[in-house]
Amino acid sequence: MFEEIKTALEEEHDVEPELITADAEFINDLKLNSLELADLAVLCEDKFGVEIEEQDIHTLITVGDLVDYLEAKQGDK
């Protein structure tokens, strides 16, 4: 799952691959804005078949947070 998110960040948001780690923060480290975060959320919803609650988007600070969230949601199915 991490690799798919990394690829999406590289291809859709032009993030340098070496910057993308589990601890990388979307806003501070990867320089994504709120619109880009929303776009990433939609992309992940489509790719992984889970719904990311709007109020949860703001709690996903790092790439690792997003991976953990998606894995937990997939486990709920």
Tab-separated table of C-alpha atoms in Angstrom, residues 28-70:
chain	number	residue	atom	x	y	z
A	28	ASN	CA	5.409	20.350	6.000
A	29	ASP	CA	7.646	17.884	4.151
A	30	LEU	CA	5.897	17.134	0.869
A	31	LYS	CA	4.413	20.637	0.466
A	32	LEU	CA	0.914	19.477	-0.447
A	33	ASN	CA	-1.924	21.948	-0.029
A	34	SER	CA	-5.440	21.123	1.135
A	35	LEU	CA	-6.745	20.677	-2.415
A	36	GLU	CA	-3.938	18.243	-3.212
A	37	LEU	CA	-4.668	16.336	0.004
A	38	ALA	CA	-8.328	16.049	-0.978
A	39	ASP	CA	-7.283	14.818	-4.429
A	40	LEU	CA	-4.993	12.227	-2.846
A	41	ALA	CA	-7.839	11.073	-0.597
A	42	VAL	CA	-10.147	10.574	-3.594
A	43	LEU	CA	-7.422	8.724	-5.471
A	44	CYS	CA	-6.872	6.409	-2.481
A	45	GLU	CA	-10.612	5.834	-2.126
A	46	ASP	CA	-10.812	4.766	-5.756
A	47	LYS	CA	-7.646	2.668	-5.671
A	48	PHE	CA	-8.234	0.852	-2.380
A	49	GLY	CA	-12.028	0.767	-2.280
A	50	VAL	CA	-12.407	2.512	1.061
A	51	GLU	CA	-14.099	5.741	2.091
A	52	ILE	CA	-12.007	8.358	3.835
A	53	GLU	CA	-14.263	10.372	6.113
A	54	GLU	CA	-13.934	14.125	5.545
A	55	GLN	CA	-13.215	14.787	9.209
A	56	ASP	CA	-10.478	12.132	9.159
A	57	ILE	CA	-8.488	13.736	6.335
A	58	HIS	CA	-7.203	16.400	8.730
A	59	THR	CA	-5.924	13.750	11.161
A	60	LEU	CA	-3.739	12.105	8.526
A	61	ILE	CA	-0.519	14.050	8.993
A	62	THR	CA	2.075	11.648	7.575
A	63	VAL	CA	2.231	9.129	4.769
A	64	GLY	CA	2.373	6.428	7.447
A	65	ASP	CA	-0.830	7.770	9.013
A	66	LEU	CA	-2.584	7.384	5.660
A	67	VAL	CA	-1.259	3.855	5.155
A	68	ASP	CA	-2.363	2.823	8.661
A	69	TYR	CA	-5.788	4.407	8.156
A	70	LEU	CA	-6.370	2.675	4.823
